[in-house]
Amino acid sequence: MKEEQAIMLAEKKKKIPSMNNYPKNILSSHTKQQIYMCGLHFEQGRVKDGRKELQALFSPHSKHLHNLIADDIFPIAIQQHQSGKIHTALELYHYILKYVGNNTGTKANIYANIGLAERDYGNKDRAMKFWKKGLEFDPYHGNILRMTGQMYHEMQYLTSAREAYLKVLNYELESDKLEHKQSDPGILGNLCDLERQLNNVNLAHDYCLQALAINPHTHRAKSSLGTILLQKSKLLPKHRERKELLRKAKKYLGEAITHAPHLTTAWTNYGLILEELEEFDTALKS
């Protein structure tokens, strides 16, 4: 489910703090320098020095500023995560959790990242544990719901996956926070694949069409739609109609595997269609 993977994360675009981007009269110049040096140490691989800066930053004397400092350490943890230093990122995520205070949004984002890091390690159960914890602070956290849905989907817990996907769609359509209300084509593509696996062919077909109407390049939706058309072709009694539907299925599957060659099921079904079309041509010639 790599194509539709949730992107890391709500704070991804936030950079490691520079010396000049702090609001005045909140953090002292000394604290700003410590945060800057902390990020620099971790970025350059001086983990022990980074830890020393962390301990100094979160001293009892600065307790009233701990939540602000934690907000600025969060991007440093993300930078470590994106650099593949997952162990260090996890250490930082867990460290700042103790200091973010009552900011439920930040806590949910941190738990989202912890779960993602655990998933990157292959620890699916731990990933789910932390994502569920994040949902306690923000029940409609879009990234967490996407990732839990994808995880359930991969593990074939299809009912749970559907529930998570539908929560995302319903929230996106009902939320007053979104300026342009539009369903996520990636989620619609996942629902198409999920309903197809449950043999809800017509519902799956509708989800695929919705996904492609929003984004014609949703390759998982193309793959699923091609597979659905292949299934439907087997129910048609007339050879001409069946052949026409197979050609449409071939088109969608061909586009899917051209741009997303990791979709192994699409390759298999594409091969089946080629065989059936060849049989049609052979039958016509004989």
CSV table of C-alpha atoms in Angstrom, one decimal:
chain,number,residue,atom,x,y,z
A,1,MET,CA,0.0,0.0,0.0
A,2,LYS,CA,3.0,2.2,-0.6
A,3,GLU,CA,1.4,4.4,-3.2
A,4,GLU,CA,-1.2,5.9,-0.8
A,5,GLN,CA,1.0,5.9,2.3
A,6,ALA,CA,0.5,8.8,4.7
A,7,ILE,CA,3.2,11.4,4.4
A,8,MET,CA,5.3,12.1,7.5
A,9,LEU,CA,3.8,14.2,9.1
A,10,ALA,CA,1.8,17.2,10.2
A,11,GLU,CA,5.1,19.0,11.0
A,12,LYS,CA,7.0,17.8,8.0
A,13,LYS,CA,7.6,21.2,6.4
A,14,LYS,CA,8.8,22.7,9.6
A,15,LYS,CA,12.5,23.2,9.6
A,16,ILE,CA,15.0,23.0,12.4
A,17,PRO,CA,14.9,26.3,14.2
A,18,SER,CA,17.2,29.0,13.1
A,19,MET,CA,18.5,31.7,15.4
A,20,ASN,CA,16.1,34.4,14.1
A,21,ASN,CA,12.7,32.8,13.8
A,22,TYR,CA,11.5,33.0,17.5
A,23,PRO,CA,8.9,35.4,18.7
A,24,LYS,CA,10.4,38.1,20.8
A,25,ASN,CA,10.3,38.0,24.6
A,26,ILE,CA,9.4,34.3,24.8
A,27,LEU,CA,12.7,32.4,24.8
A,28,SER,CA,15.9,34.0,25.9
A,29,SER,CA,18.8,34.3,23.5
A,30,HIS,CA,20.6,31.6,25.5
A,31,THR,CA,17.8,29.1,25.1
A,32,LYS,CA,17.6,29.9,21.4
A,33,GLN,CA,21.3,29.1,21.1
A,34,GLN,CA,20.8,25.9,23.1
A,35,ILE,CA,18.0,24.7,20.7
A,36,TYR,CA,20.0,25.6,17.7
A,37,MET,CA,23.1,23.7,19.0
A,38,CYS,CA,20.9,20.8,20.0
A,39,GLY,CA,19.6,20.5,16.4
A,40,LEU,CA,23.1,20.9,15.0
A,41,HIS,CA,24.6,18.2,17.2
A,42,PHE,CA,22.0,15.7,16.2
A,43,GLU,CA,22.1,16.7,12.5
A,44,GLN,CA,25.9,16.1,12.5
A,45,GLY,CA,25.8,12.9,14.4
A,46,ARG,CA,27.0,14.1,17.7
A,47,VAL,CA,24.3,12.4,19.6
A,48,LYS,CA,25.9,12.5,23.1
A,49,ASP,CA,26.4,16.3,22.8
A,50,GLY,CA,22.8,16.6,21.6
A,51,ARG,CA,21.6,14.7,24.7
A,52,LYS,CA,23.5,17.0,27.0
A,53,GLU,CA,21.9,20.1,25.4
A,54,LEU,CA,18.5,18.4,25.9
A,55,GLN,CA,19.1,17.9,29.5
A,56,ALA,CA,20.2,21.5,29.9
A,57,LEU,CA,17.2,22.8,28.0
A,58,PHE,CA,14.7,20.9,30.1
A,59,SER,CA,16.1,21.9,33.5
A,60,PRO,CA,13.8,22.6,36.4
A,61,HIS,CA,14.7,26.3,36.1
A,62,SER,CA,13.0,26.5,32.6
A,63,LYS,CA,9.9,24.5,33.6
A,64,HIS,CA,7.5,27.3,32.5
A,65,LEU,CA,9.0,27.1,29.0
A,66,HIS,CA,9.2,23.4,28.6
A,67,ASN,CA,6.2,23.1,26.3
A,68,LEU,CA,7.6,25.8,24.0
A,69,ILE,CA,11.0,24.2,23.9
A,70,ALA,CA,9.4,20.8,23.2
A,71,ASP,CA,7.6,22.3,20.2
A,72,ASP,CA,11.0,23.3,18.8
A,73,ILE,CA,12.7,20.0,19.5
A,74,PHE,CA,9.9,18.2,17.6
A,75,PRO,CA,11.3,19.2,14.1
A,76,ILE,CA,14.7,18.0,15.2
A,77,ALA,CA,13.2,14.6,15.9
A,78,ILE,CA,11.5,14.6,12.5
A,79,GLN,CA,14.7,15.5,10.8
A,80,GLN,CA,16.4,12.5,12.4
A,81,HIS,CA,13.5,10.3,11.3
A,82,GLN,CA,13.6,11.5,7.7
A,83,SER,CA,17.4,10.9,7.7
A,84,GLY,CA,16.8,7.3,8.6
A,85,LYS,CA,18.1,7.6,12.1
A,86,ILE,CA,15.0,6.0,13.5
A,87,HIS,CA,16.4,5.0,16.9
A,88,THR,CA,17.5,8.6,17.6
A,89,ALA,CA,14.1,9.9,16.4
A,90,LEU,CA,12.2,7.6,18.7
A,91,GLU,CA,14.4,8.7,21.6
A,92,LEU,CA,13.6,12.3,20.9
A,93,TYR,CA,9.9,11.7,20.3
A,94,HIS,CA,9.5,9.9,23.7
A,95,TYR,CA,11.7,12.6,25.4
A,96,ILE,CA,9.6,15.6,24.4
A,97,LEU,CA,6.3,13.8,25.1
A,98,LYS,CA,7.0,14.4,28.8
A,99,TYR,CA,7.2,18.2,28.2
A,100,VAL,CA,4.5,19.1,25.7
A,101,GLY,CA,1.9,19.8,28.4
A,102,ASN,CA,-1.8,19.8,27.5
A,103,ASN,CA,-1.3,20.5,23.8
A,104,THR,CA,-3.4,17.6,22.5
A,105,GLY,CA,-2.7,18.3,18.9
A,106,THR,CA,1.1,18.1,19.4
A,107,LYS,CA,0.7,14.9,21.4
A,108,ALA,CA,-1.3,13.3,18.7
A,109,ASN,CA,1.3,14.4,16.1
A,110,ILE,CA,4.1,12.9,18.2
A,111,TYR,CA,2.2,9.6,18.7
A,112,ALA,CA,1.6,9.5,14.9
A,113,ASN,CA,5.3,9.8,14.3
A,114,ILE,CA,6.2,7.3,17.0
A,115,GLY,CA,3.9,4.8,15.4
A,116,LEU,CA,5.3,5.5,12.0
A,117,ALA,CA,8.9,4.9,13.3
A,118,GLU,CA,7.8,1.7,14.9
A,119,ARG,CA,6.2,0.6,11.6
A,120,ASP,CA,9.5,1.5,9.8
A,121,TYR,CA,11.2,-0.9,12.2
A,122,GLY,CA,8.6,-3.6,11.3
A,123,ASN,CA,6.9,-3.5,14.7
A,124,LYS,CA,3.3,-3.4,13.6
A,125,ASP,CA,1.8,-4.1,17.0
A,126,ARG,CA,3.7,-1.3,18.6
A,127,ALA,CA,2.9,1.0,15.7
A,128,MET,CA,-0.9,0.3,16.2
A,129,LYS,CA,-0.5,0.8,20.0
A,130,PHE,CA,0.9,4.3,19.6
A,131,TRP,CA,-1.5,5.3,16.8
A,132,LYS,CA,-4.4,4.3,19.1
A,133,LYS,CA,-2.9,6.4,21.8
A,134,GLY,CA,-2.7,9.3,19.4
A,135,LEU,CA,-6.4,8.9,18.5
A,136,GLU,CA,-7.2,9.3,22.2
A,137,PHE,CA,-6.0,12.9,21.9
A,138,ASP,CA,-7.4,13.6,18.4
A,139,PRO,CA,-10.0,11.0,17.3
A,140,TYR,CA,-10.0,12.4,13.8
A,141,HIS,CA,-6.3,12.8,13.2
A,142,GLY,CA,-6.2,12.3,9.4
A,143,ASN,CA,-2.7,10.8,9.2
A,144,ILE,CA,-3.2,8.4,12.0
A,145,LEU,CA,-6.5,7.2,10.6
A,146,ARG,CA,-4.9,6.7,7.2
A,147,MET,CA,-2.0,4.7,8.6
A,148,THR,CA,-4.2,2.5,10.8
A,149,GLY,CA,-6.5,1.9,7.9
A,150,GLN,CA,-3.6,0.9,5.7
A,151,MET,CA,-2.2,-1.3,8.4
A,152,TYR,CA,-5.5,-3.1,9.0
A,153,HIS,CA,-5.9,-3.4,5.2
A,154,GLU,CA,-2.5,-5.0,4.8
A,155,MET,CA,-3.3,-7.4,7.7
A,156,GLN,CA,-6.6,-8.3,6.1
A,157,TYR,CA,-8.7,-6.8,8.9
A,158,LEU,CA,-10.9,-5.3,6.3
A,159,THR,CA,-13.9,-4.2,8.4
A,160,SER,CA,-11.5,-2.3,10.7
A,161,ALA,CA,-9.7,-0.8,7.7
A,162,ARG,CA,-13.0,0.3,6.2
A,163,GLU,CA,-14.1,2.0,9.5
A,164,ALA,CA,-10.8,4.0,9.6
A,165,TYR,CA,-11.0,5.0,5.9
A,166,LEU,CA,-14.7,6.1,6.2
A,167,LYS,CA,-13.8,8.2,9.3
A,168,VAL,CA,-11.3,10.2,7.2
A,169,LEU,CA,-13.8,10.7,4.3
A,170,ASN,CA,-16.7,11.7,6.6
A,171,TYR,CA,-14.4,14.2,8.5
A,172,GLU,CA,-13.1,15.7,5.3
A,173,LEU,CA,-16.6,16.3,4.0
A,174,GLU,CA,-18.1,17.6,7.3
A,175,SER,CA,-15.2,19.6,8.7
A,176,ASP,CA,-15.5,23.4,8.8
A,177,LYS,CA,-11.7,23.6,8.9
A,178,LEU,CA,-11.2,22.5,5.3
A,179,GLU,CA,-11.6,25.3,2.7
A,180,HIS,CA,-12.0,23.0,-0.3
A,181,LYS,CA,-14.1,20.0,0.7
A,182,GLN,CA,-13.1,17.0,-1.4
A,183,SER,CA,-12.6,13.4,-0.7
A,184,ASP,CA,-9.1,12.0,-0.6
A,185,PRO,CA,-8.6,10.0,-3.9
A,186,GLY,CA,-6.1,7.8,-2.2
A,187,ILE,CA,-8.6,6.7,0.5
A,188,LEU,CA,-11.2,6.2,-2.2
A,189,GLY,CA,-8.8,4.0,-4.1
A,190,ASN,CA,-8.1,2.0,-0.9
A,191,LEU,CA,-11.8,1.5,-0.4
A,192,CYS,CA,-12.2,0.4,-4.0
A,193,ASP,CA,-9.6,-2.3,-3.4
A,194,LEU,CA,-11.0,-3.3,0.0
A,195,GLU,CA,-14.6,-3.6,-1.3
A,196,ARG,CA,-13.4,-5.6,-4.2
A,197,GLN,CA,-11.7,-8.0,-1.8
A,198,LEU,CA,-15.0,-8.3,0.0
A,199,ASN,CA,-16.8,-9.1,-3.3
A,200,ASN,CA,-18.8,-5.9,-3.1
A,201,VAL,CA,-18.1,-5.4,-6.8
A,202,ASN,CA,-20.6,-2.6,-7.6
A,203,LEU,CA,-19.6,-0.5,-4.5
A,204,ALA,CA,-15.9,-1.1,-5.3
A,205,HIS,CA,-16.6,0.1,-8.9
A,206,ASP,CA,-18.2,3.3,-7.6
A,207,TYR,CA,-15.3,4.1,-5.3
A,208,CYS,CA,-12.8,3.6,-8.2
A,209,LEU,CA,-14.7,6.0,-10.4
A,210,GLN,CA,-14.9,8.6,-7.6
A,211,ALA,CA,-11.1,8.3,-7.0
A,212,LEU,CA,-10.2,8.7,-10.7
A,213,ALA,CA,-12.7,11.6,-11.1
A,214,ILE,CA,-10.7,13.5,-8.5
A,215,ASN,CA,-7.3,12.3,-9.5
A,216,PRO,CA,-6.9,10.4,-12.8
A,217,HIS,CA,-3.4,9.2,-11.6
A,218,THR,CA,-4.6,7.2,-8.6
A,219,HIS,CA,-2.9,4.0,-9.8
A,220,ARG,CA,-4.3,1.7,-7.1
A,221,ALA,CA,-7.8,2.7,-8.2
A,222,LYS,CA,-6.9,2.0,-11.8
A,223,SER,CA,-5.5,-1.4,-10.8
A,224,SER,CA,-8.7,-2.3,-8.8
A,225,LEU,CA,-11.0,-1.0,-11.6
A,226,GLY,CA,-9.2,-3.1,-14.2
A,227,THR,CA,-9.6,-6.2,-11.9
A,228,ILE,CA,-13.3,-5.4,-11.4
A,229,LEU,CA,-13.9,-5.1,-15.1
A,230,LEU,CA,-12.1,-8.4,-15.6
A,231,GLN,CA,-14.5,-10.0,-13.1
A,232,LYS,CA,-17.5,-8.4,-14.7
A,233,SER,CA,-16.5,-9.6,-18.2
A,234,LYS,CA,-16.8,-13.2,-17.0
A,235,LEU,CA,-20.6,-12.6,-16.4
A,236,LEU,CA,-21.3,-11.4,-20.0
A,237,PRO,CA,-22.8,-13.9,-22.3
A,238,LYS,CA,-21.9,-12.2,-25.6
A,239,HIS,CA,-18.3,-12.5,-26.8
A,240,ARG,CA,-18.2,-9.1,-28.4
A,241,GLU,CA,-19.3,-7.3,-25.2
A,242,ARG,CA,-16.9,-9.4,-23.1
A,243,LYS,CA,-14.0,-8.6,-25.4
A,244,GLU,CA,-14.8,-4.9,-25.2
A,245,LEU,CA,-14.8,-5.0,-21.4
A,246,LEU,CA,-11.5,-6.9,-21.3
A,247,ARG,CA,-9.9,-4.2,-23.5
A,248,LYS,CA,-11.0,-1.5,-21.0
A,249,ALA,CA,-9.7,-3.6,-18.1
A,250,LYS,CA,-6.4,-4.0,-20.0
A,251,LYS,CA,-6.1,-0.3,-20.5
A,252,TYR,CA,-6.6,0.5,-16.8
A,253,LEU,CA,-4.2,-2.3,-15.6
A,254,GLY,CA,-1.6,-1.3,-18.2
A,255,GLU,CA,-1.6,2.3,-17.0
A,256,ALA,CA,-1.4,1.1,-13.4
A,257,ILE,CA,1.6,-1.1,-13.8
A,258,THR,CA,3.4,1.4,-16.1
A,259,HIS,CA,3.4,4.0,-13.3
A,260,ALA,CA,3.3,1.6,-10.3
A,261,PRO,CA,5.2,-1.6,-11.2
A,262,HIS,CA,5.1,-2.8,-7.6
A,263,LEU,CA,1.3,-3.6,-8.0
A,264,THR,CA,1.9,-7.4,-8.4
A,265,THR,CA,-1.8,-8.3,-8.6
A,266,ALA,CA,-2.2,-5.9,-11.5
A,267,TRP,CA,0.6,-7.7,-13.4
A,268,THR,CA,-1.2,-11.1,-12.8
A,269,ASN,CA,-4.5,-9.8,-14.0
A,270,TYR,CA,-3.0,-8.1,-17.0
A,271,GLY,CA,-1.5,-11.4,-18.0
A,272,LEU,CA,-4.8,-13.2,-17.7
A,273,ILE,CA,-6.5,-10.6,-19.9
A,274,LEU,CA,-3.8,-10.9,-22.6
A,275,GLU,CA,-4.4,-14.7,-22.6
A,276,GLU,CA,-8.2,-14.3,-22.9
A,277,LEU,CA,-7.9,-11.7,-25.7
A,278,GLU,CA,-5.5,-14.0,-27.5
A,279,GLU,CA,-8.0,-16.9,-27.2
A,280,PHE,CA,-10.7,-14.6,-28.7
A,281,ASP,CA,-8.4,-13.8,-31.7
A,282,THR,CA,-7.5,-17.4,-32.2
A,283,ALA,CA,-11.2,-18.4,-32.1
A,284,LEU,CA,-12.1,-15.8,-34.7
A,285,LYS,CA,-9.3,-17.0,-37.1
A,286,SER,CA,-10.3,-20.6,-36.9
